[in-house]
Coordinates of C-alpha atoms in Angstrom, one line a residue:
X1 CA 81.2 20.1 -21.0
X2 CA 82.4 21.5 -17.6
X3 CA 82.4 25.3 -18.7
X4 CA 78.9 24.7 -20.0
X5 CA 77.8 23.1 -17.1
X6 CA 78.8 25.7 -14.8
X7 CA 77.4 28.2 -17.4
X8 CA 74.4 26.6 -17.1
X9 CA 73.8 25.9 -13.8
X10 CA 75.2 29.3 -12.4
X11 CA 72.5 30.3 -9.2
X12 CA 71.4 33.3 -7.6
X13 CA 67.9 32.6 -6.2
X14 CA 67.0 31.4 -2.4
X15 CA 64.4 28.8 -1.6
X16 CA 61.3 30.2 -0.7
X17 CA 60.3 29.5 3.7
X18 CA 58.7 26.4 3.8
X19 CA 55.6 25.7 5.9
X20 CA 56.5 23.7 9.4
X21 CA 54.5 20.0 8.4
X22 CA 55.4 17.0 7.1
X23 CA 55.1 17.8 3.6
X24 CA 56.9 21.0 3.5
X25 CA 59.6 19.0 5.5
X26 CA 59.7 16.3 2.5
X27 CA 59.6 18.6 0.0
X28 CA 63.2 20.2 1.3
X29 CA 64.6 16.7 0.0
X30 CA 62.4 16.9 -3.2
X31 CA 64.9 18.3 -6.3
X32 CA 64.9 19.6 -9.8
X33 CA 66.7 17.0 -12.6
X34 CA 67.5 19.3 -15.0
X35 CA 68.9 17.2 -18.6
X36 CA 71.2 19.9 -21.1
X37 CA 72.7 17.6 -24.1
X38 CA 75.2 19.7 -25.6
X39 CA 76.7 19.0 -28.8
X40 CA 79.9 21.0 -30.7
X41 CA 79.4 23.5 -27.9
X42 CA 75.8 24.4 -28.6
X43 CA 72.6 23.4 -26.2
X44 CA 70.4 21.0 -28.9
X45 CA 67.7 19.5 -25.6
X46 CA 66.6 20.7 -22.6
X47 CA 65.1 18.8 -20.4
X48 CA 63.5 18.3 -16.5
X49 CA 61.4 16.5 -14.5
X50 CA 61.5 16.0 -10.3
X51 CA 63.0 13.3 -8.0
X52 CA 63.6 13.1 -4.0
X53 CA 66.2 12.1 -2.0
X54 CA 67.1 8.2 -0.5
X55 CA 70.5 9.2 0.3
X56 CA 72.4 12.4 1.5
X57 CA 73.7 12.9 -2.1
X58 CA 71.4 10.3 -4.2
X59 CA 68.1 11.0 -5.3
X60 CA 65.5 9.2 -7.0
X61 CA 64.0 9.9 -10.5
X62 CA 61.6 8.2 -13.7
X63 CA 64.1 6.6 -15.8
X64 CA 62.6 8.6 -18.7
X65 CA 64.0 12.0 -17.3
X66 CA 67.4 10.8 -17.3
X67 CA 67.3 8.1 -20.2
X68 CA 69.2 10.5 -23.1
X69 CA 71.7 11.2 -20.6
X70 CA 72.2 7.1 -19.9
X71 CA 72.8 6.5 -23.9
X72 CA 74.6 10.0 -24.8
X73 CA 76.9 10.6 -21.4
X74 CA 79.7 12.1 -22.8
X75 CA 76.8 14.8 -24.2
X76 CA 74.3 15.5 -21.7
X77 CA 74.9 16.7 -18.2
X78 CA 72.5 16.3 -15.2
X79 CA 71.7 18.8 -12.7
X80 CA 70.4 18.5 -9.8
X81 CA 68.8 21.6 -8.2
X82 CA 67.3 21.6 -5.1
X83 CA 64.5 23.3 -3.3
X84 CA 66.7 25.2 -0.9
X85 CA 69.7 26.7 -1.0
X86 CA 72.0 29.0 -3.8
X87 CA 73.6 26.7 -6.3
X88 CA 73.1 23.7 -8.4
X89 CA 74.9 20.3 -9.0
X90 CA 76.3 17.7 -11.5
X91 CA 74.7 14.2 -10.9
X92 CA 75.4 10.6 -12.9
X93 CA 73.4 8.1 -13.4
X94 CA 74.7 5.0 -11.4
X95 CA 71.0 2.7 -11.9
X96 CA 68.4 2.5 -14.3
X97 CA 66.0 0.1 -15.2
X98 CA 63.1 1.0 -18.2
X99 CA 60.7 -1.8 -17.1
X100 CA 59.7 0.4 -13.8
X101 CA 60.7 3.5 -15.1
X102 CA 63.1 4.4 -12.1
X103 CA 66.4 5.8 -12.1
X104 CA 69.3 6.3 -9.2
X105 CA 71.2 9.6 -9.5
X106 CA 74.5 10.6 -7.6
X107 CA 75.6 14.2 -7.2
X108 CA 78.2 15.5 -4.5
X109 CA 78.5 19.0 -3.3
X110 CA 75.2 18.6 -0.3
X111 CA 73.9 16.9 2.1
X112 CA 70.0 16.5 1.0
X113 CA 66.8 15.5 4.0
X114 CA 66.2 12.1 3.0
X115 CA 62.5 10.9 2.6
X116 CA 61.4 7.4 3.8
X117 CA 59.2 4.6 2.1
X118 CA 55.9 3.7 3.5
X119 CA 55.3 0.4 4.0
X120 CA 52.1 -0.4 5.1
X121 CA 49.1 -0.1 3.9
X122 CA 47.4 2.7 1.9
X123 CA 43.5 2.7 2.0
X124 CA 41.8 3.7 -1.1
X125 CA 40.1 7.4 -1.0
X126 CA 43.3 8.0 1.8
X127 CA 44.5 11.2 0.9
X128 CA 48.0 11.8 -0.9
X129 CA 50.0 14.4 -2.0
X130 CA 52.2 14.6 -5.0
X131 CA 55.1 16.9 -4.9
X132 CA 57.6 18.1 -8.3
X133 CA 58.2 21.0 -10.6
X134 CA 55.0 20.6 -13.3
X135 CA 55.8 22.1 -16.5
X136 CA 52.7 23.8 -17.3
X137 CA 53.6 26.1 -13.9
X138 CA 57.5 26.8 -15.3
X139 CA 55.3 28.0 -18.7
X140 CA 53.2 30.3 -16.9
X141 CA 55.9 31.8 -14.0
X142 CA 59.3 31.3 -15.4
X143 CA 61.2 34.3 -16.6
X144 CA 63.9 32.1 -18.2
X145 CA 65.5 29.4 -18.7
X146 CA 67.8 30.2 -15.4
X147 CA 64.6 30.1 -13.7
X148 CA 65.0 25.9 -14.2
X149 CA 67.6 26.2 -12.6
X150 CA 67.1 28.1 -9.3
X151 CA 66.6 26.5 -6.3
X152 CA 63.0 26.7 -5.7
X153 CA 60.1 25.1 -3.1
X154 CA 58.2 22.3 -5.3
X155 CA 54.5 23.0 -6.1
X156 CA 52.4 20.6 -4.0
X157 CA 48.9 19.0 -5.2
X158 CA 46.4 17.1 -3.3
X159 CA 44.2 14.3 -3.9
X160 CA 43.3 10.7 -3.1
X161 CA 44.6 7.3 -3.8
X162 CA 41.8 5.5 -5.9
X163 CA 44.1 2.1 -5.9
X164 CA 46.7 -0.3 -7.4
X165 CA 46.8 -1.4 -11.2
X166 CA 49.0 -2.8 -13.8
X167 CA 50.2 -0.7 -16.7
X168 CA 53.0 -2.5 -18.9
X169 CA 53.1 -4.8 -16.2
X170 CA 54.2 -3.0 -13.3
X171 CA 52.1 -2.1 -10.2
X172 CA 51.5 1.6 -10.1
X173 CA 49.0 3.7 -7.7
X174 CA 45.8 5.5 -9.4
X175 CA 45.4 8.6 -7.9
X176 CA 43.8 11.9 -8.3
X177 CA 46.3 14.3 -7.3
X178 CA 47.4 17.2 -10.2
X179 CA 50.2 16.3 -12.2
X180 CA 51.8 17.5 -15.4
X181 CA 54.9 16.9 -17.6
X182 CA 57.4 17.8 -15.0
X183 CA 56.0 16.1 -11.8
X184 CA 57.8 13.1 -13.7
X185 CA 60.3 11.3 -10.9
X186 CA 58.7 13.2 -7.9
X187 CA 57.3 11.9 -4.8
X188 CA 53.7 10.9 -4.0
X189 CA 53.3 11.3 -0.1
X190 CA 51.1 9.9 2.4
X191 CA 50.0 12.9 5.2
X192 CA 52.8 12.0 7.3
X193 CA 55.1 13.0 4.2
X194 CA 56.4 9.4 3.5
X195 CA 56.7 7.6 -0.3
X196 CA 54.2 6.1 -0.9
X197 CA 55.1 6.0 -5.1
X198 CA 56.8 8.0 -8.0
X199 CA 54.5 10.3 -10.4
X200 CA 55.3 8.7 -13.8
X201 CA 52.7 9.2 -16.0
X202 CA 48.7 10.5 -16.2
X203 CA 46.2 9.4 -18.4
X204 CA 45.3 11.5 -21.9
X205 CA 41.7 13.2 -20.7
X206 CA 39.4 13.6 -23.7
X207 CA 37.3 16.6 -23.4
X208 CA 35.5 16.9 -20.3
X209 CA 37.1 13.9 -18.9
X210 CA 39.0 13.8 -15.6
X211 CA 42.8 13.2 -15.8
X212 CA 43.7 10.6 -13.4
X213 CA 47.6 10.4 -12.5
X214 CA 49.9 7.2 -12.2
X215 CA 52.6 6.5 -9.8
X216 CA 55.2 4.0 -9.7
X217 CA 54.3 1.6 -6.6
X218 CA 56.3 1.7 -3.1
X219 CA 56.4 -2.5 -4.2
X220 CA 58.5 -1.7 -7.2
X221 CA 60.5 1.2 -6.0
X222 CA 61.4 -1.0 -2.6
X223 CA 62.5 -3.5 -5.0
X224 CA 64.6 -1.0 -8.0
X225 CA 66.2 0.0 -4.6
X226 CA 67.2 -3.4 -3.3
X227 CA 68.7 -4.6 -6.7
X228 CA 70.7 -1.1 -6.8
X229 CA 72.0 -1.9 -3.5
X230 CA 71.0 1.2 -2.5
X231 CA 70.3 1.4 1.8
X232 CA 66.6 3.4 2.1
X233 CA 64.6 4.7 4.9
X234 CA 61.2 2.9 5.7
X235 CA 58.1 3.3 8.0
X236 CA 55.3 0.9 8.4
X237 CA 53.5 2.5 11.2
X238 CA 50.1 4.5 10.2
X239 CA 49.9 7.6 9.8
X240 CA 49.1 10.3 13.4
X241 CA 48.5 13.4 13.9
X242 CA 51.3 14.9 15.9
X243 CA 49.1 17.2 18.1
X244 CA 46.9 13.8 18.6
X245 CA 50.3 12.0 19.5
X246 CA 51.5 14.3 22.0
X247 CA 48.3 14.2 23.6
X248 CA 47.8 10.6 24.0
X249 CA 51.6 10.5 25.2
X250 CA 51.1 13.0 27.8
X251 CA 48.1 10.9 29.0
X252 CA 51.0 8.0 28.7
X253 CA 53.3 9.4 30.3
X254 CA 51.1 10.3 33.3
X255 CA 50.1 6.8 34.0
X256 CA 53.4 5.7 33.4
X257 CA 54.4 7.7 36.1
X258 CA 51.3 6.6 38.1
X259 CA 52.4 3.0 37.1
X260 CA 55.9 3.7 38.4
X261 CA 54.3 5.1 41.9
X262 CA 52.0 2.0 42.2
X263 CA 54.7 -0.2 41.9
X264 CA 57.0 1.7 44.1
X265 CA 53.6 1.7 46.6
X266 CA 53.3 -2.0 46.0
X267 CA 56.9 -3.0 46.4
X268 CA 56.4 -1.0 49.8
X269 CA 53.4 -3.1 50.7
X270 CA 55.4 -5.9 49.8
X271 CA 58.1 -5.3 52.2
X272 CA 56.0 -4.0 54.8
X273 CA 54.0 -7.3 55.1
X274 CA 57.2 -9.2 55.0
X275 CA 58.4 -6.8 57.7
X276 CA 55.1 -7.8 59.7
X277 CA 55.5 -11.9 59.0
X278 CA 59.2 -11.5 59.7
X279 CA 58.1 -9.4 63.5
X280 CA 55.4 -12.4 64.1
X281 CA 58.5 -15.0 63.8
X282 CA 60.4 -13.2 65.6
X283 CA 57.9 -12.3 68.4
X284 CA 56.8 -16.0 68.5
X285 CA 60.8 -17.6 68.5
X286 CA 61.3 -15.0 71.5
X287 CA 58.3 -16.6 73.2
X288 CA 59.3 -20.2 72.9
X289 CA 62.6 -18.8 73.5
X290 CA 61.4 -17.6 77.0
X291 CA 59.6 -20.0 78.1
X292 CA 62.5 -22.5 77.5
X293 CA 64.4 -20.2 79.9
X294 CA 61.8 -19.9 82.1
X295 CA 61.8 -24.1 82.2
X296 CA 65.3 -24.4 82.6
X297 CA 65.4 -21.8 85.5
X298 CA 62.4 -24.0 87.4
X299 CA 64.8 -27.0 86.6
X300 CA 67.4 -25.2 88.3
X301 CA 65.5 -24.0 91.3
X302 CA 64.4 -27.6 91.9
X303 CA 67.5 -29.2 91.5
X304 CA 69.2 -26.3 94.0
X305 CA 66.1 -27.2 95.9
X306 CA 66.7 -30.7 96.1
X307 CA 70.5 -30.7 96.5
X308 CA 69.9 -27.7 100.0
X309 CA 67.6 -30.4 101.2
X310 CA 70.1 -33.2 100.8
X311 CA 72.4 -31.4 102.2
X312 CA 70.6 -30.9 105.6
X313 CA 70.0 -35.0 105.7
X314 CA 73.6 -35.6 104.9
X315 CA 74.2 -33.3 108.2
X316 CA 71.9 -35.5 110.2
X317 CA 74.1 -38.0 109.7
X318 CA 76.8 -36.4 110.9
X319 CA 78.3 -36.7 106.7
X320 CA 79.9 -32.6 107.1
X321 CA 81.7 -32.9 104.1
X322 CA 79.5 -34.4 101.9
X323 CA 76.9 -31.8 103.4
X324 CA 78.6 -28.9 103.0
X325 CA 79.8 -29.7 99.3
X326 CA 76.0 -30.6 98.8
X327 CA 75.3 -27.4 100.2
X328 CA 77.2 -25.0 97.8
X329 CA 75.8 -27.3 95.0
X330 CA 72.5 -26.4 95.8
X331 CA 73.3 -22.9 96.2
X332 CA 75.0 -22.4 92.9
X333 CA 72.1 -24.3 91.4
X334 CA 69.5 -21.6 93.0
X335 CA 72.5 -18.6 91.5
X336 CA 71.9 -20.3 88.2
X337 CA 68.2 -20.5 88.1
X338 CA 68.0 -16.4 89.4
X339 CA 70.6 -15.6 86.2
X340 CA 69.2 -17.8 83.6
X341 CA 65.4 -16.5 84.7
X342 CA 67.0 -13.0 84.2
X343 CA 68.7 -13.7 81.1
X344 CA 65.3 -14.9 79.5
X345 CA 64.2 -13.0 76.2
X346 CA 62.0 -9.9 77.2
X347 CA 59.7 -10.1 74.4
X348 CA 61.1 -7.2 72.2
X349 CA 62.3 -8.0 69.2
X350 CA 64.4 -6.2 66.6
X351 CA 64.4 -7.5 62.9
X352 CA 67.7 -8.7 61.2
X353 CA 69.4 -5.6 59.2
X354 CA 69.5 -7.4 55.9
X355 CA 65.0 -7.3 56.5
X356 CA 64.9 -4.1 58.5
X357 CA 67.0 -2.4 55.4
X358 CA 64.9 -3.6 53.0
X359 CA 61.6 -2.8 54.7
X360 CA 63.1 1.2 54.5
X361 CA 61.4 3.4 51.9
X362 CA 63.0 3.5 48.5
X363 CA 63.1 7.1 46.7
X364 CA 64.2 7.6 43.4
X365 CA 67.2 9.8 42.8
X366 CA 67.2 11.8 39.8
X367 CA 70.7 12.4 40.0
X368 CA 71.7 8.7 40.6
X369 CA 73.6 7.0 38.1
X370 CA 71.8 3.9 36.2
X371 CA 74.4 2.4 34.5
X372 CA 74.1 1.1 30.6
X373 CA 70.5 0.5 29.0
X374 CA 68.9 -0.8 26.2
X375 CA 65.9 1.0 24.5
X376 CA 63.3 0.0 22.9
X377 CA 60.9 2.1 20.7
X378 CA 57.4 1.5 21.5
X379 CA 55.2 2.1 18.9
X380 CA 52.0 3.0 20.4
X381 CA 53.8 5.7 21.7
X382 CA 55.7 7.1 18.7
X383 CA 55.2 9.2 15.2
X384 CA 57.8 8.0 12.7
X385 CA 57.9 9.6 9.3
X386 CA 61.9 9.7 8.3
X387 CA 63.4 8.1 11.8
X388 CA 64.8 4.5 12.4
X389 CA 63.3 3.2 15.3
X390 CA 65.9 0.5 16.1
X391 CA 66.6 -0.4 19.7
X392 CA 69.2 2.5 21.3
X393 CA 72.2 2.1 23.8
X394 CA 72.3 4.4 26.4
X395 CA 74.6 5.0 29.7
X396 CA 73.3 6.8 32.3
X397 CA 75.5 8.4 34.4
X398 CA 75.6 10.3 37.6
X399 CA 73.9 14.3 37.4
X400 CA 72.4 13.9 34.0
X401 CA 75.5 12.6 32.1
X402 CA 74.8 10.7 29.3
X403 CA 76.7 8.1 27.7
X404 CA 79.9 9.6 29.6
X405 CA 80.2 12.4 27.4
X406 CA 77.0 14.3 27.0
X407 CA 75.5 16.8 29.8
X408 CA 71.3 17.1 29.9
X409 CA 69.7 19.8 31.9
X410 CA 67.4 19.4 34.7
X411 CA 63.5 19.8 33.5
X412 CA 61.8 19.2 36.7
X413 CA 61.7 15.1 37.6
X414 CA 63.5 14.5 34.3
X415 CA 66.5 15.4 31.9
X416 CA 66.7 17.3 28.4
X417 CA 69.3 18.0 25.9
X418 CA 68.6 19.4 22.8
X419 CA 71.0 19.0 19.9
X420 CA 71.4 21.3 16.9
X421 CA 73.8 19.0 14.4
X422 CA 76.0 20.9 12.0
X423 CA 75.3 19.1 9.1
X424 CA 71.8 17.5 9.5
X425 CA 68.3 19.8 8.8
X426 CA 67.2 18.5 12.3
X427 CA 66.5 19.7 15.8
X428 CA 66.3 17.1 18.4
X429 CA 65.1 17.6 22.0
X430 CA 65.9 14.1 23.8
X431 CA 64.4 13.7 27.4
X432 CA 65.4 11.0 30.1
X433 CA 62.7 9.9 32.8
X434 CA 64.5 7.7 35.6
X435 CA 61.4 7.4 37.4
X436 CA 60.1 5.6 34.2
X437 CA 62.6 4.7 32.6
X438 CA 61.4 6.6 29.4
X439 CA 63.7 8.2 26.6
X440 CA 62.1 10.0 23.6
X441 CA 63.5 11.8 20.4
X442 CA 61.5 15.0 19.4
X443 CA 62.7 15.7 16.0
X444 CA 61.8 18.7 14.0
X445 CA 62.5 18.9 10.8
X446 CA 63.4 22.3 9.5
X447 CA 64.2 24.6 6.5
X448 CA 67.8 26.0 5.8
X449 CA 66.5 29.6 7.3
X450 CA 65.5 27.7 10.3
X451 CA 68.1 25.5 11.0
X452 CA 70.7 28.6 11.0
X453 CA 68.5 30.5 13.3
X454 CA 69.2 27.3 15.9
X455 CA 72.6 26.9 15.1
X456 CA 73.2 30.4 16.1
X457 CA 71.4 30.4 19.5
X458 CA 73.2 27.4 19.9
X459 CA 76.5 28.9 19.6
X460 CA 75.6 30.8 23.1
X461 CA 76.1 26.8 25.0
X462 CA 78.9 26.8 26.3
X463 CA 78.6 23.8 28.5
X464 CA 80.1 20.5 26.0
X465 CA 80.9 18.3 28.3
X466 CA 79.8 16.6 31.5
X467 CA 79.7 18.5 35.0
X468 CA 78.4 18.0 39.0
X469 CA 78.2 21.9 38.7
X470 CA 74.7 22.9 38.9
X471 CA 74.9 26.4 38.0
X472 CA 76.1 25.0 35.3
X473 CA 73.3 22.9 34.5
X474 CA 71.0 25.7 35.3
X475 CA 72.9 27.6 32.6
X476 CA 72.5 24.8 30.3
X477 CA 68.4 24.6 30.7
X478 CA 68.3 28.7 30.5
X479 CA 70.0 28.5 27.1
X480 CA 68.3 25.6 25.9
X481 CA 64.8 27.0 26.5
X482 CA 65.8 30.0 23.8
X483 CA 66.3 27.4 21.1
X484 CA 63.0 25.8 22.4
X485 CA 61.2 28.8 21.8
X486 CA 63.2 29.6 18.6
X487 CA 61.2 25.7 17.2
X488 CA 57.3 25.3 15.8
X489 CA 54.8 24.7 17.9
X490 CA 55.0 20.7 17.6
X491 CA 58.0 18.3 15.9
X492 CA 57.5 16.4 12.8
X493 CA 58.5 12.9 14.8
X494 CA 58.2 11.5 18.7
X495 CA 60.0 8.7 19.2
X496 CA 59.3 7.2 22.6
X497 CA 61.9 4.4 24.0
X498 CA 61.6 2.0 27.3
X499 CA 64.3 1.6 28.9
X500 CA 65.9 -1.5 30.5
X501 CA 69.1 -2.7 32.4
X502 CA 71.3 -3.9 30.0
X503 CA 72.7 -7.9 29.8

């Protein structure tokens, strides 16, 4: 079984470029499931249909593609052969269930783009696209039957979704997009690119009759994915244009920042009429202040007054001791009133440091560390089609360090790194506002051809780890803006995160 296999599924062909949208970046995680059944050495059934990926290496099919290689293992082998790349691979069945005509296949050898479930909603007469390998275009184009097996871009075919029905009582979606034998197991796609079903079937058209096709419903393939314990991406936001996303989230992002300057404005309003009440308590305890010096001083002076006076009737009566000590009484009373008159408060007053400090103007430091964060994705500012959008922990350190380990370049008042993984068919450019708060994901999903052209551009960074140098930094941002220019015009995704203090 191996050598024939390998005979078999021997490839020499390359995936043709793939247009930069959402469904050309599905379809690089749409595959081929080739069946051969093989018996005393000799090929007796070929067979194929389409699937798509849930998992790095598992991918999703109708259980009637795969269903001679469930009952006759030991004599049928699966391929898997998908759209990009120069080589084929074995896959197993590991689920199946008849009833919704779904199957689970495995294969190892590549990591596949995963496609995500839609969740919410479809509106009848919404547009959809199905995506697969239809027979009736392998008749007309292939040259062979190595043609099968070549990696190759599925053929894509529009229409709308008319709505749900029941056929041998499972919900499926009625739609009007092109499908033949072949599209069987491959993805129908909402225009963000996301699952909405799985092509199984299309109705017999009689002549001059329109053929309508059928898809298993996201409902049923949620739930075959569920009971195969099988972990799968899902969206249930609707459907944006990017270009339409990016510009409300400029117009976002400006009053955020106009947001952030009001309340900046208003916390200095704040502090500057607390400033003002605080001077007006101040200015009015110095006054009470000085007039109770003032008093006591008159006090004095009367008392010195009355004690000189004393003194000179004391001396009348011939009493010189008890003048005289009368005397220097008096007198030091008179001293007393002269220093505590001079002594009084003048009238300026200075506020307390702990008010005065606050009452300063605050300016945010770019370069300032934050400390740890949570973030939160907020939808209204966000296009999702593959992404998770739970909450992210962030730690934002001095200079543009993130997380301790990774260094972002200046991009005027905020921070951008953009990574080019190894493994993973996706470029993203994350940003940090601290003005804001704001952190954001631009992911671009991208073809084989593409993703090398970034990796090697991104060999040129030489900065991996943190640094207070800002040549450095400025290096950073210089070779960063060549990948930039090496991406589409717009990502597939935005995710857009506020950011807050963490517990």
């Amino acid at each position: 079984m191996t050598r024939w296999l390998f005979l078999i599924l021997a490839l020499v062909g390359l995936s043709a470029p793939a247009r930069a949208d959402d469904i050309s970046a599905s379809a690089r995680g749409v595959v081929r499931v080739v069946t051969i059944a093989v018996v005393d050495e000799k090929v007796v059934d070929f067979g194929h249909g389409s699937g798509f990926a849930v998992a790095p290496n598992r991918v999703v099919t109708n259980a009637h593609v795969v269903e001679l290689a469930a009952r006759y293992p030991d004599n049928v082998v699966i391929g898997v052969v998908p759209s990009e790349g120069d080589k084929s691979y074995q896959g197993k069945v590991i689920a199946l269930d008849a009833a919704r005509d779904l199957a689970l296949i495995e294969f190892q050898g590549v990591n596949l783009p995963t496609l995500a479930l839609y969740t919410g909603p479809v509106d009848e007469g919404g547009s959809v696209t199905a995506l697969g390998y239809p027979g009736n275009v392998d008749i007309a184009t292939a040259r062979s039957a190595a043609d099968y097996i070549r990696p190759l871009s599925p053929v894509r075919s529009e229409g709308v979704f008319s709505g749900r029905r029941t056929l041998t009582d499972i919900e499926v979606l009625l739609h009007t997009a092109s499908i033949a034998r072949g599209n069987s197991g491959g993805p129908l796609l909402d225009p963000c690119g996301r699952v909405v079903g799985v092509n199984s079937a299309l109705t017999k058209s009689e002549e001059g009759d329109s053929s309508f096709g059928f898809a298993i419903a996201d409902t049923e393939l949620a739930a075959f994915l569920r009971e195969a314990k099988q972990p799968y991406a899902a969206v249930g936001v609707p459907c944006t244009s990017i270009a339409d996303r990016l510009r409300q989230d400029s117009d976002a992002d400006a009053r955020a920042v106009a947001d952030a300057q009001n309340a900046k404005l208003d916390a200095a309003g704040k502090l500057s009429a607390e400033r003002e009440q605080a001077l007006v308590k101040a200015r009015a305890e110095a006054e009470r202040s000085s007039e109770n010096f003032m008093a006591i001083a008159a006090v004095l002076l009367v008392l010195g007054a009355l004690a000189v006076g004393g003194a000179g009737l004391l001396e009348l009566r011939n009493e010189r001791r008890a003048a005289i000590w009368t005397a220097v009484g008096g007198g030091t009373l008179f001293v007393a009133a002269v220093i505590v008159f001079l002594l009084r408060p003048t009238g300026e007053v200075t506020l307390p440091e702990p008010v005065a400090a606050a009452a300063a103007p605050v300016a945010v430091n770019s370069e300032a560390a934050l400390g740890k964060m949570v973030c939160t994705a907020v939808p209204e500012r966000s296009r999702v089609t593959v992404s998770s959008t739970e909450p992210v922990a962030i730690d934002w350190g001095a200079a543009g360090c993130m997380n301790a380990r990774t260094q972002y370049a200046e991009n005027g008042s905020k921070w951008d790194r953009i990574l080019v993984p190894t493994e993973e068919q996706t470029v993203s450019i994350l940003q940090f506002d601290p003005a804001t708060r704001l952190y954001s994901n631009s992911r671009y999903l991208l073809s084989a051809a593409q993703m090398d052209a970034a990796r090697k551009i991104r060999t040129q960074v030489t900065l991996k780890a943190c640094s207070s140098d800002i040549a450095a930094r400025a290096n950073l941002a210089t070779q960063q803006a060549a990948i930039r220019a090496a991406l589409p015009p717009y990502p597939n995704e935005k995710i857009v995160y506020s950011c807050k203090a963490a517990d």
